[in-house]
PDB file of C-alpha atoms and ligand atoms in Angstrom:
ATOM      1  CA  UNK A  19     -12.604 -15.147   6.805  1.00  0.00           C
ATOM      2  CA  UNK A  20     -12.703 -16.131   3.718  1.00  0.00           C
ATOM      3  CA  UNK A  21      -9.313 -15.618   1.354  1.00  0.00           C
ATOM      4  CA  UNK A  22     -11.546 -14.821  -1.603  1.00  0.00           C
ATOM      5  CA  UNK A  23     -14.134 -12.919   0.897  1.00  0.00           C
ATOM      6  CA  UNK A  24     -11.551 -10.562   1.493  1.00  0.00           C
ATOM      7  CA  UNK A  25     -11.130  -9.637  -2.639  1.00  0.00           C
ATOM      8  CA  UNK A  26     -14.465  -9.565  -3.063  1.00  0.00           C
ATOM      9  CA  UNK A  27     -15.092  -7.775   0.354  1.00  0.00           C
ATOM     10  CA  UNK A  28     -12.208  -5.906  -0.056  1.00  0.00           C
ATOM     11  CA  UNK A  29     -11.968  -1.515  -1.042  1.00  0.00           C
ATOM     12  CA  UNK A  30     -10.449   1.703  -1.118  1.00  0.00           C
ATOM     13  CA  UNK A  31     -11.114   3.477   1.831  1.00  0.00           C
ATOM     14  CA  UNK A  32     -11.435   7.505   1.979  1.00  0.00           C
ATOM     15  CA  UNK A  33     -12.854   8.523   5.277  1.00  0.00           C
ATOM     16  CA  UNK A  34     -10.812   7.368   8.000  1.00  0.00           C
ATOM     17  CA  UNK A  35     -11.294   7.810  11.884  1.00  0.00           C
ATOM     18  CA  UNK A  36      -8.574   8.554  14.289  1.00  0.00           C
ATOM     19  CA  UNK A  37      -8.789   5.360  16.068  1.00  0.00           C
ATOM     20  CA  UNK A  38      -5.104   4.262  16.835  1.00  0.00           C
ATOM     21  CA  UNK A  39      -4.512   0.864  15.284  1.00  0.00           C
ATOM     22  CA  UNK A  40      -3.626  -2.103  17.959  1.00  0.00           C
ATOM     23  CA  UNK A  41       0.149  -3.118  17.788  1.00  0.00           C
ATOM     24  CA  UNK A  42      -0.071  -6.809  17.680  1.00  0.00           C
ATOM     25  CA  UNK A  43      -2.910  -5.962  14.529  1.00  0.00           C
ATOM     26  CA  UNK A  44       0.189  -3.453  13.099  1.00  0.00           C
ATOM     27  CA  UNK A  45       2.277  -7.224  13.468  1.00  0.00           C
ATOM     28  CA  UNK A  46       0.568  -8.495  11.887  1.00  0.00           C
ATOM     29  CA  UNK A  47       0.420  -6.841   8.636  1.00  0.00           C
ATOM     30  CA  UNK A  48       3.491  -6.370   8.594  1.00  0.00           C
ATOM     31  CA  UNK A  49       4.251  -9.938   8.781  1.00  0.00           C
ATOM     32  CA  UNK A  50       2.431 -10.049   5.761  1.00  0.00           C
ATOM     33  CA  UNK A  51       4.248  -8.235   4.027  1.00  0.00           C
ATOM     34  CA  UNK A  52       7.228  -9.079   4.627  1.00  0.00           C
ATOM     35  CA  UNK A  53       6.024 -12.865   3.748  1.00  0.00           C
ATOM     36  CA  UNK A  54       5.703 -11.469   0.039  1.00  0.00           C
ATOM     37  CA  UNK A  55       7.210 -13.251  -2.788  1.00  0.00           C
ATOM     38  CA  UNK A  56       9.702 -11.736  -4.962  1.00  0.00           C
ATOM     39  CA  UNK A  57      12.557 -12.221  -7.304  1.00  0.00           C
ATOM     40  CA  UNK A  58      14.469 -14.174  -6.614  1.00  0.00           C
ATOM     41  CA  UNK A  59      14.265 -13.328  -3.217  1.00  0.00           C
ATOM     42  CA  UNK A  60      15.476 -11.061  -2.856  1.00  0.00           C
ATOM     43  CA  UNK A  61      13.292  -9.285  -0.587  1.00  0.00           C
ATOM     44  CA  UNK A  62      13.816  -5.490  -1.978  1.00  0.00           C
ATOM     45  CA  UNK A  63      12.580  -3.457   0.816  1.00  0.00           C
ATOM     46  CA  UNK A  64      11.314  -1.262   3.089  1.00  0.00           C
ATOM     47  CA  UNK A  65       9.152  -0.877   5.601  1.00  0.00           C
ATOM     48  CA  UNK A  66       8.335   2.400   6.557  1.00  0.00           C
ATOM     49  CA  UNK A  67       5.291   2.653   9.274  1.00  0.00           C
ATOM     50  CA  UNK A  68       5.162   6.170   9.679  1.00  0.00           C
ATOM     51  CA  UNK A  69       3.784   6.608  13.029  1.00  0.00           C
ATOM     52  CA  UNK A  70       5.089  10.804  15.097  1.00  0.00           C
ATOM     53  CA  UNK A  71       3.087  13.492  14.501  1.00  0.00           C
ATOM     54  CA  UNK A  72       6.113  15.545  13.231  1.00  0.00           C
ATOM     55  CA  UNK A  73       6.572  13.317  10.027  1.00  0.00           C
ATOM     56  CA  UNK A  74       2.549  11.956   9.544  1.00  0.00           C
ATOM     57  CA  UNK A  75       1.919  16.438   8.797  1.00  0.00           C
ATOM     58  CA  UNK A  76       5.351  16.036   6.676  1.00  0.00           C
ATOM     59  CA  UNK A  77       4.553  13.096   4.346  1.00  0.00           C
ATOM     60  CA  UNK A  78       0.599  13.823   4.321  1.00  0.00           C
ATOM     61  CA  UNK A  79       1.717  17.466   2.509  1.00  0.00           C
ATOM     62  CA  UNK A  80       3.059  14.881  -0.202  1.00  0.00           C
ATOM     63  CA  UNK A  81      -1.171  13.924  -1.132  1.00  0.00           C
ATOM     64  CA  UNK A  82      -2.644  17.077  -0.218  1.00  0.00           C
ATOM     65  CA  UNK A  83      -6.848  15.546   0.191  1.00  0.00           C
ATOM     66  CA  UNK A  84      -9.230  15.858   2.840  1.00  0.00           C
ATOM     67  CA  UNK A  85      -9.904  12.626   4.334  1.00  0.00           C
ATOM     68  CA  UNK A  86      -5.951  11.963   3.965  1.00  0.00           C
ATOM     69  CA  UNK A  87      -5.040  14.003   7.138  1.00  0.00           C
ATOM     70  CA  UNK A  88      -7.238  11.903   9.352  1.00  0.00           C
ATOM     71  CA  UNK A  89      -5.514   8.108   9.029  1.00  0.00           C
ATOM     72  CA  UNK A  90      -3.145   7.088  11.946  1.00  0.00           C
ATOM     73  CA  UNK A  91      -0.493   6.127  10.107  1.00  0.00           C
ATOM     74  CA  UNK A  92       1.004   5.970   6.725  1.00  0.00           C
ATOM     75  CA  UNK A  93       2.644   3.256   5.414  1.00  0.00           C
ATOM     76  CA  UNK A  94       5.154   2.987   2.942  1.00  0.00           C
ATOM     77  CA  UNK A  95       6.516   0.501   0.852  1.00  0.00           C
ATOM     78  CA  UNK A  96      10.141   1.529   0.104  1.00  0.00           C
ATOM     79  CA  UNK A  97      12.228  -0.760  -2.523  1.00  0.00           C
ATOM     80  CA  UNK A  98      16.205  -0.735  -3.041  1.00  0.00           C
ATOM     81  CA  UNK A  99      16.737  -0.672  -6.976  1.00  0.00           C
ATOM     82  CA  UNK A 100      20.532  -1.845  -5.909  1.00  0.00           C
ATOM     83  CA  UNK A 101      18.937  -5.160  -4.049  1.00  0.00           C
ATOM     84  CA  UNK A 102      16.206  -6.263  -7.320  1.00  0.00           C
ATOM     85  CA  UNK A 103      16.527  -8.846  -9.467  1.00  0.00           C
ATOM     86  CA  UNK A 104      17.412  -7.820 -12.518  1.00  0.00           C
ATOM     87  CA  UNK A 105      16.422  -9.796 -16.340  1.00  0.00           C
ATOM     88  CA  UNK A 106      19.563 -10.455 -18.695  1.00  0.00           C
ATOM     89  CA  UNK A 107      17.765  -7.746 -20.978  1.00  0.00           C
ATOM     90  CA  UNK A 108      17.498  -5.400 -18.457  1.00  0.00           C
ATOM     91  CA  UNK A 109      14.287  -5.251 -16.569  1.00  0.00           C
ATOM     92  CA  UNK A 110      13.578  -4.774 -12.698  1.00  0.00           C
ATOM     93  CA  UNK A 111      11.781  -5.706 -11.280  1.00  0.00           C
ATOM     94  CA  UNK A 112      11.364  -3.496  -7.878  1.00  0.00           C
ATOM     95  CA  UNK A 113       8.238  -2.341  -9.435  1.00  0.00           C
ATOM     96  CA  UNK A 114       6.854  -5.492  -9.026  1.00  0.00           C
ATOM     97  CA  UNK A 115       7.769  -6.859  -5.404  1.00  0.00           C
ATOM     98  CA  UNK A 116       6.957  -3.917  -4.110  1.00  0.00           C
ATOM     99  CA  UNK A 117       3.591  -3.971  -4.858  1.00  0.00           C
ATOM    100  CA  UNK A 118       3.396  -7.138  -4.333  1.00  0.00           C
ATOM    101  CA  UNK A 119       4.321  -6.790  -1.268  1.00  0.00           C
ATOM    102  CA  UNK A 120       1.592  -3.936  -1.108  1.00  0.00           C
ATOM    103  CA  UNK A 121      -0.934  -6.005  -1.947  1.00  0.00           C
ATOM    104  CA  UNK A 122       0.040  -8.602   1.244  1.00  0.00           C
ATOM    105  CA  UNK A 123      -1.070  -5.675   2.837  1.00  0.00           C
ATOM    106  CA  UNK A 124      -4.067  -3.853   2.212  1.00  0.00           C
ATOM    107  CA  UNK A 125      -5.617  -7.696   1.851  1.00  0.00           C
ATOM    108  CA  UNK A 126      -3.615  -8.137   5.541  1.00  0.00           C
ATOM    109  CA  UNK A 127      -5.044  -5.469   6.550  1.00  0.00           C
ATOM    110  CA  UNK A 128      -8.757  -5.652   5.502  1.00  0.00           C
ATOM    111  CA  UNK A 129      -8.955  -9.832   7.261  1.00  0.00           C
ATOM    112  CA  UNK A 130      -8.212  -7.723  10.817  1.00  0.00           C
ATOM    113  CA  UNK A 131     -10.715  -4.356   9.733  1.00  0.00           C
ATOM    114  CA  UNK A 132      -9.226  -2.081   9.279  1.00  0.00           C
ATOM    115  CA  UNK A 133      -8.841   0.096   6.800  1.00  0.00           C
ATOM    116  CA  UNK A 134      -6.623   1.170   3.404  1.00  0.00           C
ATOM    117  CA  UNK A 135      -6.533   2.651  -0.001  1.00  0.00           C
ATOM    118  CA  UNK A 136      -3.240   2.736  -3.118  1.00  0.00           C
ATOM    119  CA  UNK A 137      -2.171   5.405  -3.234  1.00  0.00           C
ATOM    120  CA  UNK A 138       0.819   6.335  -6.266  1.00  0.00           C
ATOM    121  CA  UNK A 139      -0.791   9.813  -7.154  1.00  0.00           C
ATOM    122  CA  UNK A 140       1.191  11.433  -4.407  1.00  0.00           C
ATOM    123  CA  UNK A 141       3.656  13.723  -4.987  1.00  0.00           C
ATOM    124  CA  UNK A 142       7.161  11.679  -6.086  1.00  0.00           C
ATOM    125  CA  UNK A 143       9.571  13.890  -5.813  1.00  0.00           C
ATOM    126  CA  UNK A 144       8.788  16.438  -2.710  1.00  0.00           C
ATOM    127  CA  UNK A 145       8.342  12.454  -0.281  1.00  0.00           C
ATOM    128  CA  UNK A 146      12.245  11.255  -1.980  1.00  0.00           C
ATOM    129  CA  UNK A 147      12.705  14.783   0.252  1.00  0.00           C
ATOM    130  CA  UNK A 148      10.480  14.050   2.983  1.00  0.00           C
ATOM    131  CA  UNK A 149      12.538  10.945   3.603  1.00  0.00           C
ATOM    132  CA  UNK A 150      15.346  11.918   2.731  1.00  0.00           C
ATOM    133  CA  UNK A 151      15.615   8.821  -0.338  1.00  0.00           C
ATOM    134  CA  UNK A 152      19.296   8.182  -1.647  1.00  0.00           C
ATOM    135  CA  UNK A 153      19.130   7.415  -5.923  1.00  0.00           C
ATOM    136  CA  UNK A 154      18.694   4.329  -5.896  1.00  0.00           C
ATOM    137  CA  UNK A 155      15.845   4.023  -3.887  1.00  0.00           C
ATOM    138  CA  UNK A 156      12.040   3.925  -4.722  1.00  0.00           C
ATOM    139  CA  UNK A 157       8.903   4.608  -3.856  1.00  0.00           C
ATOM    140  CA  UNK A 158       5.590   3.804  -6.151  1.00  0.00           C
ATOM    141  CA  UNK A 159       2.917   3.512  -3.347  1.00  0.00           C
ATOM    142  CA  UNK A 160       1.997   5.041  -0.262  1.00  0.00           C
ATOM    143  CA  UNK A 161      -1.360   3.711   2.404  1.00  0.00           C
ATOM    144  CA  UNK A 162      -3.270   4.908   4.958  1.00  0.00           C
ATOM    145  CA  UNK A 163      -3.697   2.391   7.652  1.00  0.00           C
ATOM    146  CA  UNK A 164      -7.102   3.453  10.291  1.00  0.00           C
ATOM    147  CA  UNK A 165     -10.499   2.463  10.962  1.00  0.00           C
ATOM    148  CA  UNK A 166     -12.623   3.550   8.506  1.00  0.00           C
ATOM    149  CA  UNK A 167     -15.026   6.869   9.418  1.00  0.00           C
ATOM    150  CA  UNK A 168     -17.968   5.799  11.911  1.00  0.00           C
ATOM    151  CA  UNK A 169     -20.092   7.175   9.039  1.00  0.00           C
ATOM    152  CA  UNK A 170     -18.149   5.686   6.229  1.00  0.00           C
ATOM    153  CA  UNK A 171     -20.491   2.745   4.237  1.00  0.00           C
ATOM    154  CA  UNK A 172     -18.808   0.013   1.720  1.00  0.00           C
ATOM    155  CA  UNK A 173     -19.098   0.786  -1.756  1.00  0.00           C
ATOM    156  CA  UNK A 174     -20.325  -2.685  -2.016  1.00  0.00           C
ATOM    157  CA  UNK A 175     -20.426  -4.131  -5.780  1.00  0.00           C
ATOM    158  CA  UNK A 176     -17.081  -3.642  -7.138  1.00  0.00           C
ATOM    159  CA  UNK A 177     -16.963  -1.955 -10.838  1.00  0.00           C
ATOM    160  CA  UNK A 178     -15.367  -4.237 -12.848  1.00  0.00           C
ATOM    161  CA  UNK A 179     -14.724  -5.272 -15.917  1.00  0.00           C
ATOM    162  CA  UNK A 180     -17.089  -8.346 -16.871  1.00  0.00           C
ATOM    163  CA  UNK A 181     -14.411 -11.556 -17.229  1.00  0.00           C
ATOM    164  CA  UNK A 182     -15.642 -11.912 -20.744  1.00  0.00           C
ATOM    165  CA  UNK A 183     -14.329  -8.795 -21.680  1.00  0.00           C
ATOM    166  CA  UNK A 184     -10.763  -9.787 -20.531  1.00  0.00           C
ATOM    167  CA  UNK A 185     -10.230 -13.297 -21.026  1.00  0.00           C
ATOM    168  CA  UNK A 186      -9.168 -15.099 -23.453  1.00  0.00           C
ATOM    169  CA  UNK A 187      -8.916 -19.387 -24.192  1.00  0.00           C
ATOM    170  CA  UNK A 188      -6.312 -19.763 -27.254  1.00  0.00           C
TER     171      UNK A 188
HETATM  172  C1  FMN B 204      -1.526   1.447  -8.683  1.00  0.00           C
HETATM  173  C2  FMN B 204      -1.925   2.206  -8.358  1.00  0.00           C
HETATM  174  C3  FMN B 204      -2.405   3.761  -7.869  1.00  0.00           C
HETATM  175  C4  FMN B 204      -3.504   4.021  -7.122  1.00  0.00           C
HETATM  176  N1  FMN B 204      -3.363   6.141  -6.892  1.00  0.00           N
HETATM  177  C5  FMN B 204      -4.818   5.799  -6.457  1.00  0.00           C
HETATM  178  C6  FMN B 204      -4.418   6.800  -5.711  1.00  0.00           C
HETATM  179  O1  FMN B 204      -3.839   7.497  -5.802  1.00  0.00           O
HETATM  180  N2  FMN B 204      -5.370   8.243  -5.017  1.00  0.00           N
HETATM  181  C7  FMN B 204      -6.410   7.169  -4.964  1.00  0.00           C
HETATM  182  O2  FMN B 204      -7.371   7.652  -3.843  1.00  0.00           O
HETATM  183  N3  FMN B 204      -7.086   5.669  -4.913  1.00  0.00           N
HETATM  184  C8  FMN B 204      -5.308   5.097  -5.678  1.00  0.00           C
HETATM  185  N4  FMN B 204      -5.378   3.479  -5.527  1.00  0.00           N
HETATM  186  C9  FMN B 204      -7.310   3.197  -5.880  1.00  0.00           C
HETATM  187  C10 FMN B 204      -7.732   2.588  -6.675  1.00  0.00           C
HETATM  188  O3  FMN B 204      -8.682   3.868  -7.101  1.00  0.00           O
HETATM  189  C11 FMN B 204      -9.090   1.819  -6.733  1.00  0.00           C
HETATM  190  O4  FMN B 204      -8.153  -0.014  -5.953  1.00  0.00           O
HETATM  191  C12 FMN B 204      -9.695   1.664  -7.652  1.00  0.00           C
HETATM  192  O5  FMN B 204     -10.194   2.876  -7.847  1.00  0.00           O
HETATM  193  C13 FMN B 204     -10.153   0.474  -7.363  1.00  0.00           C
HETATM  194  O6  FMN B 204     -10.990   0.513  -6.486  1.00  0.00           O
HETATM  195  P1  FMN B 204     -11.360  -0.583  -5.006  1.00  0.00           P
HETATM  196  O7  FMN B 204     -10.502  -0.664  -3.776  1.00  0.00           O
HETATM  197  O8  FMN B 204     -12.395   0.633  -3.955  1.00  0.00           O
HETATM  198  O9  FMN B 204     -11.746  -2.292  -5.612  1.00  0.00           O
HETATM  199  C14 FMN B 204      -4.652   3.441  -6.438  1.00  0.00           C
HETATM  200  C15 FMN B 204      -4.409   1.544  -6.519  1.00  0.00           C
HETATM  201  C16 FMN B 204      -3.954   1.445  -6.889  1.00  0.00           C
HETATM  202  C17 FMN B 204      -3.038   0.233  -7.664  1.00  0.00           C
END
């Protein structure tokens, strides 16, 4: 698919079938994430693929929505604040770096016919416990990865502000 076509047509999917994700597709998605840019090229991330029944159950408890329960895989983009770049004024690039990696994941997934939904509203302290995170480790986003349910209908047109509202030439 053309890149701009991916941008135009990708959307958050909240309806999954339990069809398995092919390993070669998962590898391609993770390869895209691996190639994402990060401040000072620190690559302060780890991509956790939640695959076992036991861990899927636990992670799904951190975001209790009916539609989330069917997804066959969950990708967690985890960061390490000890690895991320810090500016002199204290700014830490970690959240930006992880957001870019997650963006690469959701776009690559769509290109391969797979669905995702960026989830930021999970129960953070629950997820920290489930993953046994250390103090320096952070998660800002997780996503289900799978095929849309057979009854899923793409939303189509995007609900976005008009360019006139959000662009200013100076
Ligand atoms: C930082 C961030 C957090 C989000 N958190 C959630 C979430 O917790 N649950 C959810 O269903 N969607 C979540 N979304 C998806 C947005 O609601 C969605 O991207 C937005 O409504 C635009 O729709 P689209 O992705 O279909 O184009 C999140 C998206 C972003 C970028």
